[in-house]
Coordinates of C-alpha atoms (C1' of nucleotides) in Angstrom, one line a residue:
Chain A
M5 CA 112.2 116.8 104.7
N6 CA 115.5 117.1 106.0
Y7 CA 117.1 113.5 106.6
S8 CA 120.1 114.5 108.5
S9 CA 117.7 115.3 111.3
L10 CA 116.6 111.5 111.6
P11 CA 117.7 109.5 114.6
F12 CA 119.8 107.5 112.4
N13 CA 121.6 105.8 115.3
R14 CA 118.7 103.8 116.3
I15 CA 117.8 102.9 112.7
S16 CA 121.2 101.9 111.5
K17 CA 121.2 99.3 114.8
S18 CA 118.1 98.0 114.0
S19 CA 118.3 97.9 110.2
P20 CA 121.6 98.9 108.6
S21 CA 121.4 101.9 106.1
L22 CA 124.3 101.8 103.8
K23 CA 123.7 105.4 103.2
V24 CA 124.1 106.4 106.7
C25 CA 127.3 104.2 106.9
L26 CA 128.9 105.8 103.8
E27 CA 128.0 109.4 105.3
S28 CA 130.3 108.2 108.1
V29 CA 132.9 106.9 105.9
E30 CA 133.0 109.7 103.6
K31 CA 133.5 111.9 106.5
S32 CA 136.4 109.8 108.3
N33 CA 138.2 108.6 104.9
N34 CA 139.3 110.0 102.1
L35 CA 136.6 108.9 99.8
K36 CA 134.8 111.1 97.6
L37 CA 131.2 110.5 96.4
T38 CA 130.4 114.0 95.6
N39 CA 130.5 113.5 92.0
S40 CA 128.3 110.7 92.2
H41 CA 125.0 111.9 92.6
R42 CA 122.4 112.0 90.3
V43 CA 118.7 113.0 89.9
F44 CA 116.1 111.4 88.1
H45 CA 112.4 111.4 87.2
A46 CA 109.4 109.5 87.1
K47 CA 109.5 106.7 84.5
Q48 CA 113.6 107.2 84.0
S49 CA 115.5 104.0 84.3
L50 CA 118.5 103.7 86.4
F51 CA 119.7 100.6 84.5
S52 CA 118.2 97.7 82.6
A53 CA 119.2 93.8 82.6
G54 CA 122.0 93.0 80.9
E55 CA 123.7 96.2 81.3
Q56 CA 127.3 96.2 82.8
F57 CA 128.0 96.4 86.3
E58 CA 129.2 99.7 87.3
G59 CA 128.6 99.6 91.3
L60 CA 125.8 99.9 93.7
Y61 CA 123.3 102.7 93.8
I62 CA 121.8 104.0 97.1
L63 CA 118.2 105.6 97.0
R64 CA 118.7 109.2 98.8
S65 CA 114.9 110.3 98.0
G66 CA 112.1 109.5 96.2
S67 CA 111.3 105.8 95.1
A68 CA 112.0 103.3 92.4
K69 CA 110.6 99.7 91.4
S70 CA 112.8 96.7 90.0
F71 CA 111.2 94.4 87.7
I72 CA 112.2 91.3 85.6
T73 CA 111.1 90.0 82.4
S74 CA 110.3 86.3 81.7
L75 CA 111.0 84.6 78.4
D76 CA 107.9 85.4 77.1
G77 CA 108.0 88.9 77.8
E78 CA 105.8 89.1 80.9
E79 CA 107.2 91.7 83.5
H80 CA 107.5 91.2 87.1
I81 CA 108.0 93.7 89.9
T82 CA 110.3 92.4 92.4
K83 CA 110.5 95.1 94.8
F84 CA 109.8 98.9 95.6
F85 CA 112.5 101.0 96.7
Y86 CA 112.6 103.8 99.3
P87 CA 115.3 106.0 100.7
G88 CA 118.3 104.3 102.2
D89 CA 117.7 101.3 100.1
L90 CA 120.3 99.7 98.1
L91 CA 120.3 99.1 94.3
G92 CA 122.3 96.9 91.8
V93 CA 123.2 94.2 94.3
D94 CA 122.0 91.7 91.7
G95 CA 125.2 92.7 89.4
F96 CA 127.5 91.2 91.7
D97 CA 127.3 87.6 90.3
R98 CA 128.1 88.2 86.8
H99 CA 129.0 91.8 86.7
V100 CA 125.8 92.6 84.9
Y101 CA 122.5 93.9 86.3
M102 CA 120.1 91.2 86.1
E103 CA 117.0 93.7 86.9
N104 CA 115.5 96.8 85.7
V105 CA 115.2 99.6 87.6
L106 CA 112.6 102.5 87.1
F107 CA 112.0 105.4 89.2
L108 CA 108.2 106.1 90.4
E109 CA 108.7 109.9 91.2
T110 CA 111.7 112.5 91.2
S111 CA 114.5 110.8 93.4
S112 CA 118.0 111.1 93.7
V113 CA 120.7 108.4 94.0
C114 CA 124.4 108.0 94.7
L115 CA 126.6 105.7 93.1
V116 CA 129.3 103.4 95.0
K117 CA 131.5 102.8 92.0
E118 CA 132.8 99.4 91.9
S119 CA 136.4 100.4 92.5
D120 CA 135.4 102.1 95.4
L121 CA 133.4 99.3 96.7
N122 CA 136.0 96.7 96.6
S123 CA 138.3 98.7 98.8
L124 CA 135.5 99.7 101.2
V125 CA 134.3 96.3 101.5
K126 CA 137.7 95.4 102.2
N127 CA 139.3 97.7 104.5
N128 CA 135.9 99.1 106.4
D129 CA 134.6 97.0 108.7
D130 CA 131.1 99.0 109.1
F131 CA 130.7 99.4 105.4
R132 CA 131.3 95.6 104.9
N133 CA 129.0 94.6 108.0
C134 CA 126.5 97.2 106.5
L135 CA 126.4 95.4 103.1
L136 CA 126.1 92.0 104.6
R137 CA 123.5 93.1 106.6
S138 CA 121.5 94.6 103.8
M139 CA 121.7 91.4 101.8
S140 CA 120.9 89.3 104.3
Q141 CA 118.0 91.5 105.2
S142 CA 116.7 91.2 101.6
L143 CA 116.9 87.6 101.5
I144 CA 115.0 87.4 104.6
N145 CA 112.4 90.0 103.2
D146 CA 112.3 87.6 99.9
S147 CA 111.5 84.6 101.8
A148 CA 108.4 86.5 103.5
M149 CA 107.4 87.8 100.1
M150 CA 107.3 84.3 98.9
M151 CA 105.3 82.9 101.6
C152 CA 102.9 86.0 101.2
L153 CA 102.9 85.3 97.3
S154 CA 102.3 81.6 97.6
A155 CA 99.9 81.2 100.5
Y156 CA 98.0 84.5 101.3
S157 CA 94.6 85.3 100.2
S158 CA 93.9 88.8 98.4
E159 CA 93.0 90.5 101.7
Q160 CA 96.2 89.0 103.2
K161 CA 98.5 90.5 100.5
V162 CA 97.0 93.9 100.3
A163 CA 97.2 94.1 104.4
C164 CA 100.6 93.0 103.9
F165 CA 101.3 95.7 101.2
I166 CA 100.0 98.3 103.5
L167 CA 101.6 97.5 106.7
E168 CA 104.8 97.0 104.9
L169 CA 104.2 100.7 103.4
S170 CA 103.7 101.9 106.8
K171 CA 106.4 100.5 108.4
R172 CA 108.7 101.8 105.5
F173 CA 107.4 105.2 105.9
S174 CA 107.6 105.3 109.7
S175 CA 111.2 104.0 109.9
H176 CA 112.3 106.8 107.6
G177 CA 110.6 109.4 110.3
L178 CA 107.7 110.0 108.1
C179 CA 103.8 109.5 109.3
G180 CA 103.5 105.8 109.0
R181 CA 99.6 106.4 109.6
E182 CA 99.0 108.6 106.5
F183 CA 101.0 108.2 103.4
S184 CA 100.6 108.5 99.9
F185 CA 102.1 105.8 97.3
S186 CA 103.8 106.2 94.2
M187 CA 103.0 103.2 92.4
T188 CA 99.7 102.4 90.6
R189 CA 97.3 99.8 91.1
T190 CA 98.8 97.9 88.3
D191 CA 102.3 97.9 90.0
I192 CA 100.8 96.6 93.4
A193 CA 98.7 93.9 91.7
N194 CA 101.7 92.8 89.7
N195 CA 104.0 92.8 92.7
M196 CA 101.7 91.1 94.7
G197 CA 100.5 88.6 92.2
M198 CA 96.9 89.5 91.7
A199 CA 94.7 91.2 89.3
L200 CA 94.4 95.1 89.4
E201 CA 90.8 94.6 89.7
T202 CA 91.1 92.7 93.0
V203 CA 93.5 95.3 94.5
S204 CA 90.8 97.8 93.8
R205 CA 88.2 95.7 95.3
V206 CA 90.2 94.9 98.2
F207 CA 90.9 98.7 98.9
A208 CA 87.3 99.4 98.5
S209 CA 86.4 96.3 101.0
F210 CA 89.0 97.8 103.5
Q211 CA 87.5 101.1 103.2
Q212 CA 83.8 99.8 103.5
K213 CA 85.1 98.3 107.0
E214 CA 86.7 101.4 107.8
L215 CA 90.2 100.0 108.3
I216 CA 91.7 102.5 106.1
C217 CA 90.5 105.3 104.0
V218 CA 91.8 105.8 100.4
H219 CA 92.0 108.6 97.7
N220 CA 93.5 107.8 94.7
R221 CA 97.0 107.1 96.2
Q222 CA 96.9 108.7 99.4
V223 CA 96.0 106.2 102.3
S224 CA 95.5 106.6 105.9
I225 CA 95.2 103.8 108.2
L226 CA 92.3 103.9 110.5
D227 CA 92.4 100.7 112.3
I228 CA 96.2 99.1 112.3
D229 CA 95.2 96.4 114.5
A230 CA 92.5 94.9 112.2
L231 CA 95.0 95.3 109.4
R232 CA 97.6 93.3 111.6
C233 CA 95.0 91.0 112.4
I234 CA 94.0 90.4 108.7
A235 CA 97.8 90.0 107.6
S236 CA 98.5 87.4 110.2
T237 CA 95.1 85.4 110.1
D238 CA 94.9 82.1 108.2
R239 CA 92.6 81.6 105.4
F240 CA 90.0 79.7 107.2
T241 CA 89.3 82.1 109.7
A242 CA 89.7 85.0 107.2
R243 CA 87.2 83.4 104.9
E244 CA 84.3 84.1 107.1
N245 CA 84.4 87.8 106.9
T246 CA 85.0 87.9 103.0
N247 CA 82.7 88.6 100.3
L248 CA 84.6 91.2 98.2
H249 CA 82.0 91.2 95.4
F250 CA 78.7 92.0 97.1
N251 CA 79.8 93.9 100.3
N252 CA 80.1 97.3 99.0
R253 CA 76.6 98.0 98.4
N254 CA 75.9 100.7 100.7
N255 CA 78.5 103.1 99.6
I256 CA 80.6 104.6 102.6
R257 CA 82.9 107.1 101.2
Q258 CA 84.3 110.5 101.5
D259 CA 81.6 111.0 104.1
N260 CA 83.5 109.4 107.0
C261 CA 86.8 109.8 105.9
C262 CA 89.6 111.4 107.9
V263 CA 91.6 112.5 104.7
K264 CA 90.1 115.4 102.6
Chain B
M11 CA 129.9 59.6 94.1
N12 CA 132.9 61.3 94.5
Y13 CA 132.8 65.1 94.0
S14 CA 136.5 65.8 94.0
S15 CA 136.5 64.3 90.5
L16 CA 134.1 66.9 89.2
P17 CA 135.1 69.9 86.9
F18 CA 134.7 72.5 89.3
N19 CA 136.7 75.1 87.4
R20 CA 134.2 75.4 84.9
I21 CA 131.3 75.4 87.8
S22 CA 133.2 78.0 89.8
K23 CA 133.4 80.5 86.9
S24 CA 129.8 80.2 86.1
S25 CA 128.3 79.9 89.5
P26 CA 130.5 80.4 92.4
S27 CA 130.8 77.3 94.9
L28 CA 131.8 78.5 98.3
K29 CA 133.0 74.9 98.9
V30 CA 135.4 75.0 96.3
C31 CA 136.5 78.2 97.4
L32 CA 137.0 77.1 100.8
E33 CA 139.1 73.9 99.7
S34 CA 141.7 76.1 98.1
V35 CA 141.8 78.7 100.8
E36 CA 142.1 75.7 103.2
K37 CA 145.0 74.3 101.3
S38 CA 146.8 77.9 100.8
N39 CA 146.1 79.4 104.3
N40 CA 146.4 78.1 107.8
L41 CA 142.7 78.0 108.2
K42 CA 141.6 74.7 109.8
L43 CA 138.0 73.5 108.8
T44 CA 138.8 70.0 109.6
N45 CA 136.7 69.7 112.8
S46 CA 133.7 71.6 111.3
H47 CA 132.1 68.8 109.2
R48 CA 129.0 67.1 110.5
V49 CA 126.8 64.4 109.1
F50 CA 122.9 64.5 109.4
H51 CA 120.1 62.2 108.8
A52 CA 116.7 62.8 107.2
K53 CA 114.3 64.9 109.3
Q54 CA 117.2 66.3 111.7
S55 CA 117.4 70.1 112.0
L56 CA 120.4 72.1 111.4
F57 CA 119.3 75.4 113.1
S58 CA 115.7 76.9 113.8
A59 CA 114.6 80.4 113.5
G60 CA 115.8 82.3 116.3
E61 CA 118.8 80.4 117.3
Q62 CA 122.2 82.4 117.9
F63 CA 124.0 82.7 114.3
E64 CA 127.2 80.6 114.8
G65 CA 128.5 81.1 111.2
L66 CA 128.1 79.7 107.5
Y67 CA 127.2 76.1 106.7
I68 CA 128.4 74.6 103.4
L69 CA 126.3 71.7 102.3
R70 CA 128.8 68.9 100.9
S71 CA 126.1 66.2 100.2
G72 CA 122.6 65.4 100.6
S73 CA 119.9 67.9 100.5
A74 CA 117.8 70.1 102.9
K75 CA 114.8 72.6 102.9
S76 CA 114.3 75.8 104.6
F77 CA 111.3 77.2 105.9
I78 CA 110.0 80.1 107.6
T79 CA 106.6 80.1 109.9
S80 CA 104.2 82.8 109.8
L81 CA 102.4 84.5 112.6
D82 CA 99.4 82.2 112.7
G83 CA 101.8 79.0 112.5
E84 CA 101.7 78.2 108.7
E85 CA 105.0 77.2 107.3
H86 CA 106.4 78.3 104.1
I87 CA 109.4 76.2 102.5
T88 CA 111.4 78.7 101.0
K89 CA 114.3 76.8 99.3
F90 CA 115.5 73.6 98.7
F91 CA 119.4 73.1 99.1
Y92 CA 121.9 70.8 97.4
P93 CA 125.6 70.2 97.6
G94 CA 127.8 73.3 97.3
D95 CA 124.8 75.4 98.6
L96 CA 125.1 77.9 101.4
L97 CA 123.2 78.0 104.4
G98 CA 122.6 80.4 107.1
V99 CA 123.3 83.7 105.2
D100 CA 119.8 85.0 106.6
G101 CA 121.8 85.2 110.2
F102 CA 124.2 88.1 109.3
D103 CA 121.5 91.0 109.8
R104 CA 120.7 90.3 113.5
H105 CA 123.3 87.6 114.4
V106 CA 120.0 85.0 114.7
Y107 CA 119.0 82.6 112.0
M108 CA 115.8 83.5 110.8
E109 CA 114.9 80.3 108.9
N110 CA 114.5 76.8 110.0
V111 CA 116.6 74.1 108.2
L112 CA 115.8 70.4 108.0
F113 CA 117.8 67.8 106.1
L114 CA 115.9 65.6 103.5
E115 CA 118.2 62.9 103.7
T116 CA 121.5 61.9 105.2
S117 CA 123.9 64.6 104.5
S118 CA 126.9 66.6 105.6
V119 CA 127.7 70.1 106.0
C120 CA 130.9 71.9 107.0
L121 CA 130.6 75.0 109.4
V122 CA 132.6 78.1 108.7
K123 CA 132.5 79.5 112.2
E124 CA 131.8 83.4 112.6
S125 CA 135.3 84.0 113.8
D126 CA 136.8 82.6 110.6
L127 CA 134.2 84.1 108.5
N128 CA 135.4 87.7 109.3
S129 CA 138.9 87.0 108.5
L130 CA 138.1 85.2 105.3
V131 CA 135.8 88.0 104.0
K132 CA 138.3 90.3 105.1
N133 CA 141.5 89.0 103.9
N134 CA 140.5 86.7 101.1
D135 CA 139.9 88.3 97.9
D136 CA 138.4 84.6 96.3
F137 CA 136.2 84.0 99.3
R138 CA 134.6 87.2 99.5
N139 CA 133.8 87.4 96.0
C140 CA 132.2 84.0 96.2
L141 CA 130.3 85.0 99.1
L142 CA 129.1 88.2 97.5
R143 CA 128.2 86.5 94.2
S144 CA 126.6 83.7 96.1
M145 CA 124.5 86.0 98.0
S146 CA 123.6 88.0 94.7
Q147 CA 122.6 84.8 92.7
S148 CA 120.3 83.9 95.7
L149 CA 118.8 87.1 95.3
I150 CA 118.4 86.8 91.5
N151 CA 117.1 83.3 92.0
D152 CA 114.5 84.8 94.5
S153 CA 113.1 87.3 92.0
A154 CA 112.7 84.4 89.5
M155 CA 110.8 82.4 92.3
M156 CA 108.5 85.5 93.0
M157 CA 107.7 85.8 89.3
C158 CA 107.0 82.1 89.2
L159 CA 104.7 82.1 92.5
S160 CA 103.0 85.3 91.6
A161 CA 102.3 84.9 87.7
Y162 CA 102.8 81.3 86.4
S163 CA 100.0 78.7 86.2
S164 CA 100.5 75.0 87.5
E165 CA 101.8 73.5 84.9
Q166 CA 104.3 76.4 84.6
K167 CA 105.2 76.1 88.4
V168 CA 105.8 72.6 87.9
A169 CA 107.8 72.5 84.7
C170 CA 109.9 75.2 86.1
F171 CA 110.3 73.1 89.1
I172 CA 111.4 70.3 87.2
L173 CA 114.0 72.0 84.9
E174 CA 115.3 73.5 88.0
L175 CA 116.1 70.2 89.7
S176 CA 117.6 69.2 86.6
K177 CA 119.9 72.2 86.1
R178 CA 120.8 71.6 89.6
F179 CA 121.9 68.1 89.1
S180 CA 123.7 68.6 86.1
S181 CA 125.6 71.1 87.5
H182 CA 126.9 69.1 90.1
G183 CA 127.8 66.4 87.4
L184 CA 124.9 64.2 87.7
C185 CA 122.6 63.3 85.2
G186 CA 120.0 65.9 84.5
R187 CA 117.6 63.9 82.7
E188 CA 117.2 61.1 85.3
F189 CA 117.4 61.8 89.1
S190 CA 115.1 61.5 92.0
F191 CA 114.2 64.2 94.3
S192 CA 114.0 63.9 98.0
M193 CA 110.9 65.9 98.8
T194 CA 107.6 65.0 99.2
R195 CA 104.8 66.1 97.0
T196 CA 103.4 68.3 99.8
D197 CA 106.9 70.0 100.1
I198 CA 106.8 70.4 96.4
A199 CA 103.3 72.1 96.6
N200 CA 104.1 74.1 99.8
N201 CA 107.3 75.5 98.0
M202 CA 105.6 76.4 94.7
G203 CA 102.4 77.7 96.1
M204 CA 99.8 75.2 95.1
A205 CA 97.9 72.2 96.5
L206 CA 99.4 68.9 96.7
E207 CA 96.8 67.2 94.6
T208 CA 97.4 69.6 91.7
V209 CA 101.3 68.8 92.0
S210 CA 100.1 65.0 91.6
R211 CA 97.8 66.0 88.8
V212 CA 100.1 68.1 86.8
F213 CA 102.9 65.3 87.2
A214 CA 100.3 62.7 85.7
S215 CA 99.1 65.1 83.0
F216 CA 103.0 65.6 81.9
Q217 CA 103.4 61.9 82.0
Q218 CA 100.4 61.4 79.9
K219 CA 101.9 63.8 77.4
E220 CA 105.1 61.9 77.7
L221 CA 107.0 64.7 78.4
I222 CA 108.4 63.0 81.9
C223 CA 107.9 59.6 83.5
V224 CA 107.4 59.5 87.2
H225 CA 107.6 56.6 89.8
N226 CA 107.4 57.9 93.2
R227 CA 110.3 60.3 93.3
Q228 CA 112.2 59.1 90.4
V229 CA 111.7 61.2 87.3
S230 CA 113.1 61.1 84.1
I231 CA 112.6 63.9 81.5
L232 CA 111.6 62.6 78.1
D233 CA 111.0 66.0 76.6
I234 CA 112.8 68.5 78.0
D235 CA 111.9 71.3 75.1
A236 CA 108.5 71.0 75.7
L237 CA 108.9 71.5 79.4
R238 CA 110.8 74.6 78.3
C239 CA 108.2 75.6 76.2
I240 CA 105.4 75.1 79.0
A241 CA 107.7 77.0 81.6
S242 CA 108.1 79.8 79.3
T243 CA 104.9 80.1 77.5
D244 CA 102.4 82.9 78.7
R245 CA 99.0 82.0 80.4
F246 CA 96.9 82.5 77.1
T247 CA 98.6 80.2 74.9
A248 CA 99.2 77.7 77.5
R249 CA 95.6 77.3 78.5
E250 CA 94.5 75.7 75.2
N251 CA 96.1 72.4 76.1
T252 CA 95.4 72.4 79.3
N253 CA 92.8 70.3 81.3
L254 CA 94.2 68.8 84.4
H255 CA 91.3 67.1 85.5
F256 CA 89.9 65.0 82.6
N257 CA 93.0 64.2 80.3
N258 CA 94.2 61.3 82.4
R259 CA 91.4 59.1 81.6
N260 CA 93.2 56.5 78.9
N261 CA 96.0 55.8 81.7
I262 CA 99.3 55.6 80.2
R263 CA 101.8 54.2 82.8
Q264 CA 104.8 52.0 83.3
D265 CA 104.3 50.6 79.8
N266 CA 105.8 53.4 77.7
C267 CA 108.2 54.5 80.5
C268 CA 112.0 54.5 80.5
V269 CA 112.8 54.0 84.1
K270 CA 111.8 50.7 85.8
Chain C
dC9 C1' 100.3 41.8 108.7
dG10 C1' 99.1 46.0 110.7
dG11 C1' 99.8 50.9 110.9
dC12 C1' 102.0 54.5 109.2
dT13 C1' 102.9 58.1 105.8
dC14 C1' 102.6 59.5 101.2
dT15 C1' 100.2 59.7 96.8
dT16 C1' 96.9 59.6 93.3
dT17 C1' 92.1 60.2 91.7
dG18 C1' 87.4 62.1 91.6
dA19 C1' 83.6 65.3 92.2
dC20 C1' 82.5 69.7 93.8
dC21 C1' 83.1 74.6 94.7
dT22 C1' 84.7 79.3 95.5
dA23 C1' 88.5 83.1 95.2
dG24 C1' 89.7 85.4 92.1
dT25 C1' 90.5 86.2 87.2
dT26 C1' 89.1 87.9 83.0
dC27 C1' 86.0 90.9 80.1
dA28 C1' 83.5 95.0 79.4
dA29 C1' 82.4 99.4 80.2
dA30 C1' 81.9 103.5 82.7
dG31 C1' 83.9 106.9 85.9
dC32 C1' 87.5 110.0 87.4
dG33 C1' 91.5 113.3 87.5
dC34 C1' 95.1 115.7 85.3
dG35 C1' 97.7 117.5 81.8
dT36 C1' 97.6 119.9 77.3
dG37 C1' 96.3 122.7 73.6
dG38 C1' 93.4 125.7 71.7
Chain D
dC3 C1' 89.3 128.8 81.0
dC4 C1' 87.2 124.8 79.0
dA5 C1' 87.2 120.8 76.1
dC6 C1' 89.4 116.8 74.9
dG7 C1' 92.1 112.9 75.5
dC8 C1' 94.7 109.6 77.9
dG9 C1' 96.1 106.8 81.8
dC10 C1' 94.1 105.0 85.9
dT11 C1' 90.8 103.2 88.6
dT12 C1' 86.2 101.4 90.0
dT13 C1' 82.5 98.6 89.5
dG14 C1' 79.6 94.7 87.5
dA15 C1' 79.0 90.1 85.4
dA16 C1' 80.4 85.7 84.2
dC17 C1' 83.7 82.1 84.2
dT18 C1' 87.5 79.2 85.4
dA19 C1' 91.8 77.4 87.6
dG20 C1' 93.1 75.4 91.2
dG21 C1' 91.5 74.4 95.9
dT22 C1' 89.2 71.5 99.0
dC23 C1' 86.9 67.5 100.6
dA24 C1' 86.9 62.5 100.4
dA25 C1' 88.2 58.2 99.8
dA26 C1' 90.6 54.9 98.0
dG27 C1' 95.6 53.0 96.4
dA28 C1' 100.7 52.3 97.1
dG29 C1' 105.2 51.8 99.3
dC30 C1' 107.5 50.9 103.5
dC31 C1' 108.8 49.6 108.1
dG32 C1' 108.8 47.4 112.3

DNA sequence: CGGCTCTTTGACCTAGTTCAAAGCGCGTGG
DNA sequence: CCACGCGCTTTGAACTAGGTCAAAGAGCCG
């Protein structure tokens, strides 16, 4: 997939992409980012909590997850990253990265070194706005995520997760109706604050209701409106049509499924 | 309480306060913030989601809460604010505030208008760094909060909540061992993703174990190490000494309590 | 004093976790 | 090319932490 063919103007207006911003900066200014591109493979680490802050990374392709570790060693996945996303913003505060980042698949990143960063933020209006807007957006997303974690039922959580992924993919010009995710069920469960068994059961339940179709990590959305409805329905209404443990008796599977 | 007497140097190094930063900027530059101070009372609104972005607010005294509303009208409190905190950063993205802010008690804020903001970020290194660090810090806090919401038991959540408040108060030069909070049990429950009854029960349980002492909204911490231990203990260990519903039979109350 | 909101406490109940075991897909090495 | 092993996923059955419902107390203010 060639990203340069995407309608970036529209995207950069609705949700700023530093990647795009940088590309324009790179062309018009004397900034050289050519040596700062690197490729990583699945399970490789970009940086770990405690490491010296070296600058921001922009994910160019692939995907990654960030996680923090509690005092007792438990890990929590805070976010999944897709092309255009910014990595390492948590390092501004103490000049030390506060999160760990692992790649989920073969990916490439571009480093904006701290030195370049300072002058960019200072002198380049576009870049500065992009950065502030991107951080602002992250804070808003965090709020939504917190609400999701604290108040949503399992079905709502999974519906939100799928819809969010769909949104991500389509905003990058990919198909938002049919895609495959790069994280495991365990990752999803950890990120959404539920047990992996529950994730599995909700997927099965959604499939049984013909809202989605899942094979391994390939998903296709069959009824996006129903998903949106579940995601935005309060718990009392949602409860009526929910019985995770017992509604998957008459297995509906590969048969009526659109992906093969 | 006169904030100007606080040891701000130390604070601004460990965790940047835009308030302090602004004060120095105000003195050394030609910036006028004198007309931008306003006082609000409990339950008054600073701004609501959807309103035009006018700039950032710095809380000078008092306290506030921010909340977002889900599609079905449910509210979720995303954060509580104390003096020195920054309000309105969520407006950078779309030039519209994305959250609602209500004051919990009589408070005063200082508005940094958008016009001033731009030149400050552009030209004032201290301010720019303060802002970036503050936003970075918020993102880190959000991560911690998400982990808390998604993986912690009720006791862990409440322990974290109390410890966080304690940290906040002592970082502002107030007593971190004995303070009163300005939010209701319902607010705490909403923010921490639990039922208000559970909050009440955990408080009772902590009091019964002589970790804290609560009267209405006045708390004093009796055993901060034990609280820290609870907050950082994994669920398996924590479970052994937990039985919220039945361990408050022999009521221990005002008798052995340090606040009267 | 009456009415209000907030908080506590009790009793019950269920959504989702935990534990256990089997199934599946995929890469590796023989 | 098959067999084995390993990591991931699914499914079942039992259990429990915490939510929900209900009712009573407590503080506060006009």
